[in-house]
Tab-separated table of C-alpha atoms in Angstrom:
chain	number	residue	atom	x	y	z
A	599	UNK	CA	109.600	110.924	97.212
A	600	UNK	CA	106.096	111.205	95.835
A	601	UNK	CA	103.805	113.635	97.388
A	602	UNK	CA	100.106	113.305	97.331
A	603	UNK	CA	98.152	116.175	95.781
A	604	UNK	CA	94.585	116.031	97.365
A	605	UNK	CA	91.652	118.089	95.925
A	606	UNK	CA	91.656	120.605	98.762
A	607	UNK	CA	95.325	121.461	98.385
A	608	UNK	CA	94.788	121.727	94.541
A	609	UNK	CA	91.938	123.924	94.946
A	610	UNK	CA	93.852	126.315	97.014
A	611	UNK	CA	96.766	126.189	94.886
A	612	UNK	CA	94.414	127.219	91.924
A	613	UNK	CA	92.917	129.922	93.926
A	614	UNK	CA	96.510	131.110	94.448
A	615	UNK	CA	97.143	131.556	90.779
A	616	UNK	CA	98.358	128.008	90.256
A	617	UNK	CA	101.133	127.845	92.871
A	618	UNK	CA	100.671	125.094	95.713
A	619	UNK	CA	101.945	125.047	99.025
A	620	UNK	CA	103.853	121.724	99.110
A	621	UNK	CA	102.499	119.027	101.064
A	622	UNK	CA	105.033	116.796	103.360
A	623	UNK	CA	107.177	114.626	101.386
A	624	UNK	CA	106.623	110.985	101.828
A	625	UNK	CA	109.385	108.988	103.511
A	626	UNK	CA	110.517	105.610	102.396
A	627	UNK	CA	109.247	102.623	104.247
A	628	UNK	CA	111.915	100.268	105.999
A	629	UNK	CA	109.315	97.601	106.160
A	630	UNK	CA	110.877	94.198	104.742
A	631	UNK	CA	108.286	94.051	102.138
A	632	UNK	CA	106.825	96.441	99.929
A	633	UNK	CA	110.195	98.040	98.772
A	634	UNK	CA	109.586	101.632	97.513
A	635	UNK	CA	106.116	102.575	99.000
A	636	UNK	CA	106.175	105.029	101.500
A	637	UNK	CA	106.289	105.434	105.315
A	638	UNK	CA	103.136	104.071	106.803
A	639	UNK	CA	102.006	103.094	103.326
A	640	UNK	CA	101.689	99.426	101.619
A	641	UNK	CA	98.994	96.907	101.383
A	642	UNK	CA	96.208	96.275	103.547
A	643	UNK	CA	96.449	93.291	105.894
A	644	UNK	CA	93.788	91.305	103.890
A	645	UNK	CA	93.545	92.472	100.399
A	646	UNK	CA	90.953	90.754	98.130
A	647	UNK	CA	91.848	87.517	96.882
A	648	UNK	CA	90.681	87.975	93.152
A	649	UNK	CA	92.978	90.723	91.945
A	650	UNK	CA	93.959	88.907	88.921
A	651	UNK	CA	90.180	89.108	87.943
A	652	UNK	CA	90.178	92.977	88.105
A	653	UNK	CA	89.829	94.219	84.409
A	654	UNK	CA	91.770	96.892	83.036
A	655	UNK	CA	90.454	100.326	83.083
A	656	UNK	CA	88.078	101.010	79.705
A	657	UNK	CA	89.175	103.891	77.710
A	658	UNK	CA	86.424	106.252	76.949
A	659	UNK	CA	85.752	109.882	76.174
A	660	UNK	CA	85.191	111.919	79.350
A	661	UNK	CA	85.410	115.663	79.395
A	662	UNK	CA	88.596	116.985	81.184
A	663	UNK	CA	88.342	118.144	84.784
A	664	UNK	CA	87.880	121.981	85.082
A	665	UNK	CA	90.607	122.301	87.790
A	666	UNK	CA	92.994	119.462	87.943
A	667	UNK	CA	94.694	120.226	84.564
A	668	UNK	CA	96.095	123.765	85.500
A	669	UNK	CA	99.543	124.568	86.116
A	670	UNK	CA	100.555	123.790	89.808
A	671	UNK	CA	103.913	123.631	91.792
A	672	UNK	CA	104.972	120.538	93.973
A	673	UNK	CA	108.325	120.317	95.930
A	674	UNK	CA	109.527	123.620	94.124
A	675	UNK	CA	108.799	122.255	90.555
A	676	UNK	CA	106.261	123.809	88.341
A	677	UNK	CA	104.302	121.197	86.536
A	678	UNK	CA	102.020	122.242	83.479
A	679	UNK	CA	99.603	119.199	82.547
A	680	UNK	CA	98.082	118.654	79.030
A	681	UNK	CA	95.201	120.528	78.183
A	682	UNK	CA	94.561	118.540	74.991
A	683	UNK	CA	94.561	114.698	74.335
A	684	UNK	CA	97.943	114.142	72.521
A	685	UNK	CA	100.253	111.349	71.906
A	686	UNK	CA	102.482	110.578	75.082
A	687	UNK	CA	105.265	108.055	75.456
A	688	UNK	CA	107.815	107.756	77.913
A	689	UNK	CA	109.983	105.210	79.833
A	690	UNK	CA	111.065	105.423	83.516
A	691	UNK	CA	110.368	104.055	86.964
A	692	UNK	CA	106.884	103.413	88.195
A	693	UNK	CA	106.019	103.230	91.943
A	694	UNK	CA	102.769	102.579	93.689
A	695	UNK	CA	100.652	103.831	96.520
A	696	UNK	CA	98.296	101.727	98.966
A	697	UNK	CA	96.611	101.975	102.086
A	698	UNK	CA	97.733	105.224	103.381
A	699	UNK	CA	95.760	107.107	100.578
A	700	UNK	CA	92.622	104.587	100.706
A	701	UNK	CA	89.544	106.819	100.275
A	702	UNK	CA	91.172	110.101	100.109
A	703	UNK	CA	90.388	112.513	97.504
A	704	UNK	CA	92.465	112.359	94.347
A	705	UNK	CA	93.297	115.523	92.206
A	706	UNK	CA	90.126	114.612	90.319
A	707	UNK	CA	88.035	114.596	93.649
A	708	UNK	CA	87.306	111.140	93.373
A	709	UNK	CA	88.330	108.865	96.490
A	710	UNK	CA	91.450	106.767	95.695
A	711	UNK	CA	90.743	103.204	95.569
A	712	UNK	CA	93.926	101.086	95.767
A	713	UNK	CA	91.761	98.068	94.231
A	714	UNK	CA	90.847	100.018	91.074
A	715	UNK	CA	92.897	100.282	87.816
A	716	UNK	CA	94.187	104.190	88.303
A	717	UNK	CA	97.226	106.078	88.379
A	718	UNK	CA	98.876	109.317	89.336
A	719	UNK	CA	100.712	111.164	86.698
A	720	UNK	CA	102.329	114.826	86.719
A	721	UNK	CA	101.157	116.196	83.418
A	722	UNK	CA	98.918	113.765	81.766
A	723	UNK	CA	95.224	115.119	81.256
A	724	UNK	CA	92.759	114.188	84.183
A	725	UNK	CA	90.968	111.972	83.169
A	726	UNK	CA	92.814	109.994	80.422
A	727	UNK	CA	94.084	106.668	79.853
A	728	UNK	CA	97.316	105.135	79.453
A	729	UNK	CA	98.922	101.825	78.791
A	730	UNK	CA	101.757	100.951	81.277
A	731	UNK	CA	104.038	98.044	80.171
A	732	UNK	CA	106.750	96.533	82.221
A	733	UNK	CA	109.970	96.654	80.404
A	734	UNK	CA	111.386	93.547	82.434
A	735	UNK	CA	108.475	91.168	81.806
A	736	UNK	CA	106.465	92.797	79.043
A	737	UNK	CA	103.278	92.626	81.141
A	738	UNK	CA	100.770	95.486	80.317
A	739	UNK	CA	98.011	96.942	82.024
A	740	UNK	CA	95.451	99.855	81.044
A	741	UNK	CA	94.960	102.546	83.806
A	742	UNK	CA	92.759	105.640	84.218
A	743	UNK	CA	94.828	108.813	85.227
A	744	UNK	CA	93.015	110.785	87.996
A	745	UNK	CA	95.475	111.835	90.170
A	746	UNK	CA	98.714	113.842	90.353
A	747	UNK	CA	102.220	112.558	91.034
A	748	UNK	CA	104.864	111.141	91.487
A	749	UNK	CA	106.912	114.268	92.182
A	750	UNK	CA	110.311	112.571	92.021
A	751	UNK	CA	112.761	113.076	89.372
A	752	UNK	CA	113.416	109.443	88.510
A	753	UNK	CA	109.759	108.398	88.514
A	754	UNK	CA	107.138	108.768	85.845
A	755	UNK	CA	104.033	107.388	87.265
A	756	UNK	CA	102.590	106.014	90.546
A	757	UNK	CA	100.041	103.147	89.982
A	758	UNK	CA	97.327	101.811	92.170
A	759	UNK	CA	98.115	98.914	94.295
A	760	UNK	CA	96.007	96.401	91.982
A	761	UNK	CA	97.786	97.866	88.861
A	762	UNK	CA	101.289	97.388	90.515
A	763	UNK	CA	100.249	93.980	91.803
A	764	UNK	CA	99.168	92.994	87.877
A	765	UNK	CA	102.626	94.038	86.773
A	766	UNK	CA	104.199	92.040	89.316
A	767	UNK	CA	106.278	94.616	91.100
A	768	UNK	CA	104.661	95.022	94.662
A	769	UNK	CA	107.483	93.378	96.581
A	770	UNK	CA	110.299	95.536	94.810
A	771	UNK	CA	108.126	98.903	94.931
A	772	UNK	CA	109.256	100.128	91.697
A	773	UNK	CA	109.760	98.815	88.246
A	774	UNK	CA	110.889	100.130	84.673
A	775	UNK	CA	107.945	100.844	82.665
A	776	UNK	CA	106.717	102.229	79.139
A	777	UNK	CA	103.825	104.748	79.616
A	778	UNK	CA	101.702	105.295	76.241
A	779	UNK	CA	98.746	107.499	76.170
A	780	UNK	CA	95.521	105.919	74.882
A	781	UNK	CA	93.260	107.656	72.391
A	782	UNK	CA	89.718	106.473	73.238
A	783	UNK	CA	88.633	107.266	69.496
A	784	UNK	CA	90.964	104.316	68.659
A	785	UNK	CA	90.021	101.981	71.435
A	786	UNK	CA	86.308	101.201	71.098
A	787	UNK	CA	85.276	99.032	73.822
A	788	UNK	CA	82.145	97.338	72.633
A	789	UNK	CA	81.826	98.244	69.097
A	790	UNK	CA	79.033	100.841	69.757
A	791	UNK	CA	80.826	103.812	68.355
A	792	UNK	CA	81.549	101.986	65.152
A	793	UNK	CA	79.365	103.375	62.225
A	794	UNK	CA	77.948	100.980	59.639
A	795	UNK	CA	80.154	99.987	56.890
A	796	UNK	CA	82.887	97.570	55.622
A	797	UNK	CA	86.040	96.706	58.028
A	798	UNK	CA	89.059	94.560	57.931
A	799	UNK	CA	89.708	92.575	61.049
A	800	UNK	CA	93.632	91.976	61.094
A	801	UNK	CA	93.988	90.049	64.553
A	802	UNK	CA	92.072	88.975	67.528
A	803	UNK	CA	93.945	88.797	70.781
A	804	UNK	CA	93.034	87.677	74.549
A	805	UNK	CA	95.386	90.228	75.653
A	806	UNK	CA	94.920	93.971	75.389
A	807	UNK	CA	98.666	94.669	74.858
A	808	UNK	CA	99.139	92.328	71.954
A	809	UNK	CA	96.299	94.181	70.196
A	810	UNK	CA	97.777	97.316	70.924
A	811	UNK	CA	101.107	96.280	69.662
A	812	UNK	CA	99.578	95.183	66.232
A	813	UNK	CA	97.650	98.317	65.923
A	814	UNK	CA	100.618	100.397	66.424
A	815	UNK	CA	102.431	98.214	63.724
A	816	UNK	CA	99.586	98.884	61.378
A	817	UNK	CA	99.825	102.561	61.663
A	818	UNK	CA	103.508	102.519	61.355
A	819	UNK	CA	103.838	100.212	58.326
A	820	UNK	CA	100.840	101.021	56.543
A	821	UNK	CA	100.758	104.818	57.075
A	822	UNK	CA	97.050	104.649	58.030
A	823	UNK	CA	95.233	107.569	59.519
A	824	UNK	CA	94.752	106.657	63.351
A	825	UNK	CA	90.953	107.321	62.989
A	826	UNK	CA	90.755	104.364	60.608
A	827	UNK	CA	92.267	102.057	63.353
A	828	UNK	CA	90.817	100.731	66.473
A	829	UNK	CA	90.602	97.885	69.098
A	830	UNK	CA	86.878	96.651	69.746
A	831	UNK	CA	86.334	94.621	72.784
A	832	UNK	CA	84.185	91.608	71.689
A	833	UNK	CA	83.262	88.479	73.766
A	834	UNK	CA	86.459	88.954	75.580
A	835	UNK	CA	88.774	89.141	72.453
A	836	UNK	CA	90.482	92.529	71.653
A	837	UNK	CA	89.883	92.435	67.815
A	838	UNK	CA	92.036	94.961	65.735
A	839	UNK	CA	90.233	96.526	62.825
A	840	UNK	CA	90.601	99.067	60.097
A	841	UNK	CA	87.673	101.082	58.415
A	842	UNK	CA	85.361	101.925	57.824
A	843	UNK	CA	85.642	101.383	53.805
A	844	UNK	CA	83.608	103.262	51.379
A	845	UNK	CA	83.375	100.172	49.157
A	846	UNK	CA	84.775	96.588	48.833
A	847	UNK	CA	87.275	97.394	46.331
A	848	UNK	CA	88.953	99.879	48.830
A	849	UNK	CA	88.622	97.204	51.510
A	850	UNK	CA	90.349	95.041	49.473
A	851	UNK	CA	92.983	97.222	48.415
A	852	UNK	CA	93.995	97.451	52.012
A	853	UNK	CA	93.560	93.962	52.690
A	854	UNK	CA	96.305	93.214	50.002
A	855	UNK	CA	98.652	95.849	51.561
A	856	UNK	CA	98.304	94.245	54.902
A	857	UNK	CA	99.254	90.746	53.170
A	858	UNK	CA	102.275	92.256	51.228
A	859	UNK	CA	103.572	94.455	53.882
A	860	UNK	CA	102.922	92.423	57.232
A	861	UNK	CA	102.311	89.095	55.847
A	862	UNK	CA	99.007	88.837	57.661
A	863	UNK	CA	95.565	87.806	56.263
A	864	UNK	CA	92.598	90.141	57.021
A	865	UNK	CA	89.110	89.343	56.989
A	866	UNK	CA	86.258	91.371	55.801
A	867	UNK	CA	83.603	92.312	58.278
A	868	UNK	CA	80.330	94.280	57.442
A	869	UNK	CA	78.554	96.020	60.237
A	870	UNK	CA	74.959	97.036	59.437
């Protein structure tokens, strides 16, 4: 079962050269609801009523935590977290954790908030961002990785209560998911990081996962450098954009490729 790695334990582990003394393992709940959450864990009696309105985590550049990305040991297994941001994609089971850990320190030192869009992962950098998609329903959320776990061979990520709620698996306790890292350089939330120039807008979506799917398709079928693609959140829409281009001719060339290879119409956007 998943064991929570709190900051104090992690600090002690790092003092001992990255070898942690394993905290007590969680035991599965026998409660009729909550499925795979752990003994004495689960939802609070009166959770907020507006969880559907909680926005996804917003990917942004953050410095990596100075201690939470060092090699550590949990339940006899050695884990070596990523110390640079690199592409990651994996499929497996997602679990979730709730009230038992509410307010306790995560591996990042931040207090755990079961109503925020966060997650625990054994090796992704802290902090970093990931898209988690249910393989059963296609629902998708973006979470911020700020904790370690789950330490279970069949589970690849442990989501917050709200993230699991939005994916629809609170009652079952676990779900089959795909976890994909997000590069903040290609996910600009307000367009503020975009330099002046000419861009192509290929699509605009109310759902972030649909925008990301198109972005991935563009990279794959057009063989475009990742630094030339991004999702811009503007006015509640996730806008898929390419650029900037040095000239109208260069933009028109890619516009033609988008039409020929993907049968999509792209719109020229000038930012100044």
